[in-house]
XYZ file of C-alpha atoms in Angstrom:
556
model
C 104.237 47.082 62.386
C 104.947 50.535 60.617
C 103.808 52.205 63.786
C 106.093 50.164 65.837
C 109.045 50.694 63.580
C 108.288 54.431 63.591
C 108.376 54.391 67.440
C 111.563 52.366 67.378
C 113.237 54.930 65.009
C 112.045 57.785 67.272
C 113.594 56.086 70.404
C 116.694 55.126 68.575
C 117.360 58.735 67.429
C 116.813 59.999 70.901
C 119.385 57.545 72.111
C 121.669 58.717 69.200
C 121.187 62.347 70.250
C 122.022 61.695 73.775
C 125.202 59.753 72.737
C 126.238 62.657 70.494
C 125.889 65.105 73.373
C 128.086 62.880 75.522
C 130.847 62.715 72.900
C 131.418 66.229 73.674
C 132.461 65.314 77.237
C 134.462 62.126 76.700
C 136.570 62.225 79.796
C 133.766 62.883 82.198
C 131.537 60.094 80.668
C 134.335 57.576 80.872
C 135.333 58.543 84.457
C 131.645 58.403 85.556
C 131.214 54.881 83.899
C 134.382 53.528 85.547
C 133.456 54.675 89.085
C 129.827 53.586 88.791
C 131.194 50.095 87.751
C 133.634 49.872 90.591
C 131.118 50.811 93.201
C 128.671 48.144 92.014
C 131.356 45.454 91.750
C 133.466 46.254 94.839
C 131.934 43.427 96.967
C 132.465 40.719 94.337
C 135.236 38.211 94.999
C 137.637 39.812 92.437
C 136.454 43.170 93.405
C 137.621 42.577 96.995
C 140.865 41.029 95.825
C 141.568 44.141 93.858
C 140.420 46.525 96.482
C 137.922 48.362 94.241
C 136.395 50.258 97.138
C 139.768 51.894 97.878
C 140.327 53.349 94.323
C 139.771 57.046 94.245
C 141.032 58.100 90.800
C 141.851 56.705 87.330
C 145.578 56.757 88.013
C 145.169 54.586 91.087
C 142.927 52.142 89.143
C 145.733 51.807 86.506
C 148.361 51.370 89.231
C 146.300 48.945 91.276
C 144.984 46.610 88.599
C 147.218 44.940 86.058
C 146.711 44.390 82.337
C 145.649 40.742 82.058
C 144.788 38.333 79.243
C 141.818 35.913 79.328
C 143.874 33.240 80.889
C 143.954 35.078 84.110
C 140.062 35.278 84.260
C 139.570 31.662 83.074
C 139.656 30.142 86.542
C 136.962 32.548 87.727
C 134.754 31.939 84.687
C 134.979 28.216 85.264
C 133.656 28.799 88.727
C 130.808 30.894 87.477
C 129.982 28.126 84.915
C 129.815 25.679 87.824
C 127.167 27.870 89.426
C 129.059 30.000 92.072
C 127.638 33.513 92.561
C 129.282 36.849 93.124
C 132.641 35.958 91.657
C 133.113 38.479 88.938
C 129.634 40.060 88.818
C 127.217 40.898 91.662
C 124.267 40.207 89.223
C 123.482 36.770 88.182
C 125.130 35.504 85.110
C 122.366 34.572 82.504
C 124.471 33.658 79.636
C 128.106 32.986 78.645
C 129.225 34.254 75.316
C 131.585 31.944 73.593
C 133.977 33.538 71.205
C 134.209 32.092 67.689
C 137.643 30.635 67.911
C 138.445 31.588 64.299
C 141.658 33.384 65.470
C 142.453 31.618 68.724
C 141.169 29.489 71.449
C 137.499 29.855 72.348
C 136.647 31.909 75.418
C 133.571 32.289 77.663
C 132.444 35.913 78.660
C 129.922 36.408 81.473
C 126.771 38.281 80.454
C 124.242 39.694 82.988
C 121.063 41.393 82.299
C 122.542 44.809 83.199
C 125.457 44.165 80.819
C 123.025 43.095 78.012
C 120.911 46.219 78.515
C 124.001 48.397 78.141
C 124.939 46.642 74.859
C 121.390 46.963 73.696
C 121.411 50.800 74.082
C 124.596 50.886 71.837
C 122.610 48.801 69.258
C 119.808 51.339 69.602
C 122.101 54.264 69.215
C 123.480 52.707 65.902
C 119.872 52.369 64.639
C 119.486 56.071 65.449
C 122.494 56.934 63.228
C 121.147 54.634 60.553
C 117.607 56.253 60.716
C 119.108 59.663 60.221
C 121.224 58.341 57.340
C 118.177 56.885 55.518
C 116.144 59.987 56.062
C 118.920 61.904 54.097
C 118.092 59.666 51.270
C 114.326 60.129 51.663
C 113.711 56.748 53.071
C 112.431 55.458 56.306
C 113.736 52.734 58.587
C 112.016 49.404 57.498
C 112.493 45.580 58.162
C 115.301 43.681 56.228
C 116.841 40.287 55.615
C 119.222 39.113 58.413
C 121.666 36.151 57.992
C 122.099 34.278 61.303
C 121.240 31.159 63.268
C 119.360 30.046 66.301
C 121.163 27.133 67.715
C 120.067 25.372 70.875
C 122.267 26.617 73.789
C 124.188 24.351 75.790
C 124.194 24.262 79.537
C 127.211 24.371 81.980
C 127.253 22.121 84.915
C 125.913 25.059 87.001
C 122.869 25.379 84.576
C 124.047 28.418 82.712
C 123.274 28.649 78.990
C 126.257 29.346 76.816
C 127.007 29.637 73.170
C 127.701 32.098 70.318
C 126.949 35.802 71.034
C 124.734 36.247 67.891
C 122.193 33.562 68.680
C 122.252 34.539 72.378
C 121.232 38.183 71.439
C 118.473 36.912 69.047
C 116.994 34.649 71.779
C 117.116 37.417 74.438
C 115.604 39.907 72.075
C 113.086 37.744 70.248
C 110.069 40.246 70.176
C 112.382 43.078 69.120
C 114.024 41.344 66.255
C 110.849 39.777 65.035
C 109.773 43.174 64.020
C 113.051 44.046 62.112
C 112.763 41.079 59.735
C 110.713 40.564 56.526
C 111.101 36.863 56.999
C 109.930 34.489 59.684
C 111.886 34.131 62.794
C 111.670 30.426 62.396
C 114.055 30.725 59.336
C 116.980 31.047 61.782
C 116.173 27.499 63.208
C 117.262 24.920 60.504
C 120.448 23.302 61.458
C 121.686 22.803 57.929
C 123.456 25.790 56.686
C 122.178 25.690 53.076
C 118.529 24.940 54.340
C 118.754 28.070 56.734
C 120.157 30.413 53.967
C 117.737 29.087 51.305
C 114.599 29.385 53.705
C 115.647 32.906 54.608
C 115.894 33.818 50.913
C 112.645 32.175 50.167
C 110.678 34.198 52.683
C 112.434 37.358 51.777
C 111.485 36.972 48.067
C 107.894 37.217 49.040
C 108.570 40.683 50.453
C 110.968 43.479 49.740
C 113.674 43.894 52.359
C 115.179 47.274 52.894
C 118.500 45.722 53.704
C 120.661 42.522 53.980
C 122.640 42.087 57.177
C 125.305 39.658 58.199
C 128.207 39.470 60.606
C 130.783 39.429 57.988
C 130.972 40.319 54.243
C 131.865 36.780 53.382
C 128.580 35.545 54.877
C 126.626 37.998 52.659
C 128.595 36.951 49.551
C 127.562 33.194 50.371
C 124.031 34.241 50.402
C 124.410 36.085 47.027
C 125.872 32.870 45.619
C 122.909 30.849 46.909
C 120.553 33.265 45.380
C 122.399 32.988 42.139
C 122.884 29.146 42.250
C 119.341 28.233 43.406
C 117.327 30.990 41.678
C 115.158 28.495 39.686
C 114.337 26.489 42.725
C 113.386 29.528 44.863
C 111.145 30.835 42.110
C 109.467 27.391 41.764
C 108.909 27.193 45.620
C 107.637 30.874 45.470
C 105.022 29.971 42.920
C 103.773 26.871 44.629
C 103.990 28.062 48.254
C 105.905 24.918 49.165
C 109.502 24.295 50.122
C 111.658 22.013 47.839
C 111.613 18.400 49.184
C 115.275 17.926 48.616
C 116.156 20.593 51.199
C 117.389 19.187 54.409
C 114.837 20.392 57.019
C 113.700 19.020 60.269
C 110.260 17.588 59.664
C 108.348 19.591 62.246
C 110.041 22.871 61.281
C 109.177 22.129 57.727
C 105.514 21.880 58.510
C 105.610 24.990 60.536
C 107.454 26.870 57.750
C 105.255 25.682 55.088
C 102.116 26.793 57.034
C 103.500 30.295 57.002
C 103.861 30.386 53.113
C 101.284 30.801 50.438
C 101.569 30.669 46.672
C 102.906 33.982 44.957
C 102.546 33.229 41.159
C 102.754 36.891 40.189
C 105.949 37.609 42.137
C 107.406 34.386 40.879
C 106.578 35.296 37.259
C 108.279 38.609 37.696
C 111.563 37.040 39.174
C 111.345 34.423 36.314
C 111.348 37.330 33.834
C 114.400 38.867 35.576
C 116.225 35.529 35.584
C 115.435 34.942 31.852
C 116.584 38.453 30.877
C 119.680 38.804 33.196
C 120.745 35.251 33.460
C 120.822 35.271 37.190
C 119.296 36.731 40.279
C 121.245 39.047 42.565
C 120.003 41.222 45.507
C 119.774 44.442 43.504
C 117.782 42.601 40.798
C 115.465 40.728 43.220
C 114.812 43.754 45.463
C 115.093 46.983 43.469
C 114.127 48.982 46.640
C 117.162 47.679 48.681
C 118.549 50.650 50.510
C 121.781 49.311 52.211
C 123.605 46.313 53.475
C 124.981 45.968 56.980
C 128.143 44.085 57.847
C 131.626 44.433 59.364
C 134.055 46.863 58.072
C 137.890 47.059 58.392
C 140.405 44.111 58.811
C 139.879 41.334 56.389
C 136.301 42.560 55.554
C 137.798 45.066 52.964
C 138.891 42.289 50.661
C 135.439 40.833 50.357
C 133.748 44.217 50.158
C 135.464 44.656 46.837
C 133.099 42.080 45.300
C 129.960 43.880 46.583
C 129.313 46.187 43.634
C 128.695 43.046 41.460
C 125.689 42.106 43.707
C 124.652 45.590 45.169
C 125.603 48.190 42.641
C 126.201 51.498 44.397
C 124.123 50.619 47.440
C 125.970 51.882 50.547
C 127.058 49.743 53.400
C 126.630 50.356 57.118
C 128.735 48.819 59.926
C 126.038 49.106 62.720
C 128.502 48.462 65.670
C 131.887 46.978 66.117
C 131.198 44.218 68.599
C 132.968 40.961 69.877
C 131.806 38.440 72.289
C 133.603 40.547 74.968
C 131.525 43.641 74.292
C 130.687 46.566 71.927
C 133.607 48.863 71.178
C 132.425 51.260 68.401
C 129.215 52.718 66.864
C 129.172 53.624 63.125
C 127.788 57.152 62.436
C 127.119 56.890 58.632
C 126.979 54.806 55.470
C 130.299 53.830 53.842
C 132.292 54.775 56.977
C 135.097 52.695 58.148
C 135.703 54.666 61.372
C 133.394 53.813 64.209
C 132.825 56.028 67.149
C 134.248 54.665 70.420
C 131.363 53.371 72.508
C 131.923 55.370 75.509
C 128.775 54.220 77.330
C 129.677 50.447 77.053
C 132.939 50.265 78.806
C 135.893 52.108 80.170
C 138.638 52.105 77.457
C 142.321 52.481 77.603
C 144.810 52.373 74.573
C 148.250 50.817 74.494
C 150.559 52.726 71.963
C 152.673 50.551 69.725
C 155.912 51.456 71.504
C 154.394 49.744 74.802
C 153.261 46.413 73.181
C 156.364 44.546 74.470
C 156.112 45.815 78.021
C 154.673 43.675 80.807
C 153.062 46.736 82.479
C 152.411 48.981 79.592
C 151.593 52.675 79.867
C 148.197 53.459 78.568
C 146.425 56.421 77.051
C 142.780 57.553 77.584
C 140.440 58.077 74.810
C 141.067 61.797 74.399
C 144.734 61.307 74.247
C 145.332 59.101 71.245
C 146.525 60.435 67.863
C 145.042 59.986 64.459
C 147.123 57.645 62.131
C 148.569 55.552 65.188
C 147.802 52.194 66.084
C 146.783 50.936 69.556
C 145.920 47.795 71.373
C 142.646 48.445 73.269
C 141.788 47.569 76.953
C 138.252 47.371 78.201
C 136.697 47.398 81.602
C 132.998 46.518 81.438
C 130.123 44.816 83.246
C 131.500 41.364 82.289
C 133.600 41.736 85.378
C 136.945 41.933 83.405
C 139.185 44.878 84.133
C 141.780 46.319 81.867
C 141.148 43.338 79.554
C 143.355 43.060 76.524
C 141.054 41.727 73.761
C 144.033 41.243 71.411
C 142.728 43.517 68.658
C 144.719 46.295 66.874
C 142.972 49.407 65.949
C 143.957 52.580 63.925
C 142.605 55.927 65.008
C 141.262 57.645 61.909
C 140.298 60.902 63.622
C 137.759 62.207 66.112
C 133.993 62.677 66.466
C 133.824 65.607 68.813
C 136.119 64.369 71.683
C 135.917 60.694 70.929
C 138.286 58.722 68.658
C 137.153 57.131 65.428
C 138.469 53.562 65.392
C 138.936 51.035 62.591
C 139.910 47.410 63.304
C 143.013 46.464 61.410
C 144.259 43.058 62.645
C 144.447 40.778 65.562
C 147.506 40.752 67.848
C 149.525 37.669 67.344
C 147.910 37.262 63.840
C 151.401 37.788 62.170
C 153.329 36.226 59.435
C 157.074 36.212 59.822
C 159.884 34.398 57.812
C 162.520 36.552 59.340
C 160.784 38.631 62.090
C 159.252 41.112 59.463
C 155.745 40.797 61.060
C 153.415 41.015 58.087
C 149.862 41.704 59.082
C 146.470 40.764 57.532
C 146.082 44.371 56.691
C 149.216 44.321 54.698
C 148.114 41.165 52.952
C 144.730 42.598 52.140
C 146.021 45.976 51.039
C 148.298 44.063 48.463
C 145.558 41.908 47.062
C 143.184 44.885 46.648
C 145.863 46.570 44.568
C 146.661 43.407 42.542
C 142.979 42.685 41.773
C 142.658 46.067 40.158
C 145.946 45.974 38.351
C 145.364 42.604 36.845
C 141.627 43.046 36.417
C 140.716 39.882 38.268
C 138.554 38.818 41.109
C 139.723 36.414 43.754
C 137.429 33.968 45.344
C 139.906 33.951 48.445
C 143.463 33.946 49.306
C 145.873 32.936 52.144
C 149.540 33.593 52.440
C 151.483 30.908 54.203
C 155.130 29.858 54.594
C 157.139 27.051 52.851
C 158.433 24.043 54.679
C 161.904 22.802 55.095
C 163.350 26.232 54.311
C 164.912 28.818 56.669
C 164.106 31.462 56.267
C 160.920 30.432 54.652
C 159.584 31.905 51.360
C 156.004 33.347 51.127
C 153.416 30.845 49.586
C 150.684 33.150 47.979
C 147.712 30.771 47.634
C 144.837 32.263 45.608
C 141.589 30.924 44.200
C 140.198 32.863 41.208
C 136.518 33.629 41.091
C 134.496 31.840 38.571
C 134.947 33.139 34.915
C 138.252 34.794 35.802
C 141.639 33.778 34.407
C 145.062 35.229 35.536
C 146.854 35.807 32.146
C 150.252 36.859 33.513
C 150.869 34.834 36.648
C 154.555 35.556 36.891
C 153.889 39.250 36.600
C 151.465 38.847 39.414
C 153.733 37.287 41.949
C 156.407 39.889 40.900
C 153.887 42.652 41.528
C 152.982 40.953 44.816
C 156.613 41.157 45.930
C 157.029 44.870 44.874
C 153.797 46.130 46.311
C 154.407 44.365 49.638
C 157.826 46.064 49.687
C 156.272 49.396 49.113
C 153.716 49.298 51.877
C 155.683 47.226 54.443
C 159.162 48.500 55.221
C 160.286 45.559 57.374
C 159.420 43.177 54.579
C 161.452 45.174 52.099
C 164.433 45.133 54.342
C 164.204 41.507 55.127
C 163.470 40.502 51.647
C 166.793 42.136 50.486
C 168.958 40.227 52.965
C 167.272 36.886 53.994
C 163.651 36.158 52.834
C 163.577 34.076 49.592
C 161.404 35.178 46.611
C 157.823 34.287 47.072
C 155.876 31.463 45.183
C 152.403 31.932 43.621
C 150.008 28.925 43.770
C 146.833 29.071 41.868
C 144.446 26.732 43.714
C 141.716 24.678 42.248
C 138.224 25.930 42.400
C 136.584 25.153 45.737
C 139.702 24.881 47.722
C 138.945 27.680 50.198
C 135.505 26.479 50.764
C 136.998 23.160 51.868
C 139.104 25.198 54.270
C 135.955 26.849 55.687
C 134.272 23.468 56.026
C 137.239 22.208 58.044
C 136.932 25.276 60.425
C 133.325 24.723 60.871
C 133.889 21.018 61.733
C 136.048 22.290 64.620
C 133.067 23.966 65.886
C 133.332 27.449 64.761
C 129.881 28.860 64.022
C 129.392 29.470 60.333
C 128.047 32.989 60.727
C 131.026 33.909 63.033
C 133.734 32.497 60.695
C 136.569 34.924 60.234
C 138.817 33.341 57.511
C 142.532 34.022 58.041
C 144.482 35.699 55.116
C 147.766 34.974 56.676
C 148.842 31.749 58.460
C 152.032 30.429 59.960
C 150.325 27.021 60.185
C 152.281 24.931 57.601
C 149.311 22.457 57.400
C 146.728 25.194 56.779
C 146.587 24.472 53.078
C 147.294 20.596 53.425
C 145.566 18.209 51.180
C 144.524 20.924 48.673
C 145.536 20.881 45.001
C 146.776 23.769 42.967
C 146.497 24.164 39.275
C 149.732 26.103 38.724
C 152.788 26.999 40.774
C 154.930 30.001 39.726
C 158.262 30.656 41.539
C 159.573 34.250 41.483
C 163.261 34.291 40.551
C 165.344 36.328 43.059
């Protein structure tokens, strides 16, 4: 395995080096990508409708093909799902990525082998950046603990597999991913969420993972909580080489997993000593050689990342790639970096500046023309067969890597909170809560800002749940500070607050409230490892049925 990983790191660094060279020629790389795609797709049904073979330059491409949302592509995808060929892609569709639906309706994105290979090279490039970052610390790329699930794919009427992007990638790259894990690939297979997390931890405690990876920081925090809560059980299982009988495991899978375990009394004794002296197990205590964690950055992730030092100390974080079910948009170049390099080899990208967001046919900019500090909607044309597709995400440009912009996700278009058209974003809300946690020396388990009922304009309801062992000593000062800080960072809130928006109200929720909301979302069919929890919501029923310990109304 070490030789295989060394070879992988070498290939990855070659891919990274080639990518870096191409960042010096952004326009040429993007133009070449676009016209190679148009030539390959010109005889598809949609390619013929758009007249792709007649397009000679980028300006003509932008004039001839409109900016369209998913709803325009949905009828074509439904035909693909029914088994029709050459609709959006000339290559056979081997899988349909289903978006999570956490922030909107679920969508299906066609995946071909060619498209999957292109995205795979982006992943390889990110490993190259990671390998270089590790070498700067005197470390080599090594296997880690990954948090994910292998769910059985469903079949469309046309016999095409469909499901979440993560499990689909794992299934299509089984050999590759087996060598990146310290735990058995079978640990992804339990259907019960607790059992899956518990088994992944149990196998990892036998070894020493270099990293912990999960789609979102909240997922990693949940693993940290399970390690802490079930530390005694895990140590007992480690000592005996058996899996706790109370764990909900499929019988055949339990037999297969236990056959891969063996007693580890020495390791168990060492962990028991740590548990006795420290009072709990955390990743940094259980695995002192842990080098980094890998998870999403930007957007709502920043709020959860504030809790990571409690479990990881000063261990750095790595974003790997910024990817959605629709494709890969950015590649992270280093540890503790929020900005990802636009993935210029995975798609042709255009940027809609904020002054064009209300236009039916917006003017767009190319990658080299965007400006640092500005916010943009991003359009992608890639091998899924979608052209100038608006994914609905808002990015900020932080700067440039050679000629390629560095992007950070800020919020999702439409994910706004408005009492009087002030348009508060998740980024605003997260910024405020980060400031208030430091000011009042507290940690929040989670929060969500909603709007009051039967009032117009409505007041902001600031729903918070304190992390265990934390108490908010001055709740009135907290909601007063919330109001003031939001005014400082959000001009439109300040203006509307003065003339129309009523004073906000703080609700301190009972312990476990936000876990109940997450369970509600999971029951709706949102995969647990793709769950993106909203921190603002105009849904008046979002917090329905939950109890609060205290309500504090700010006086005007």
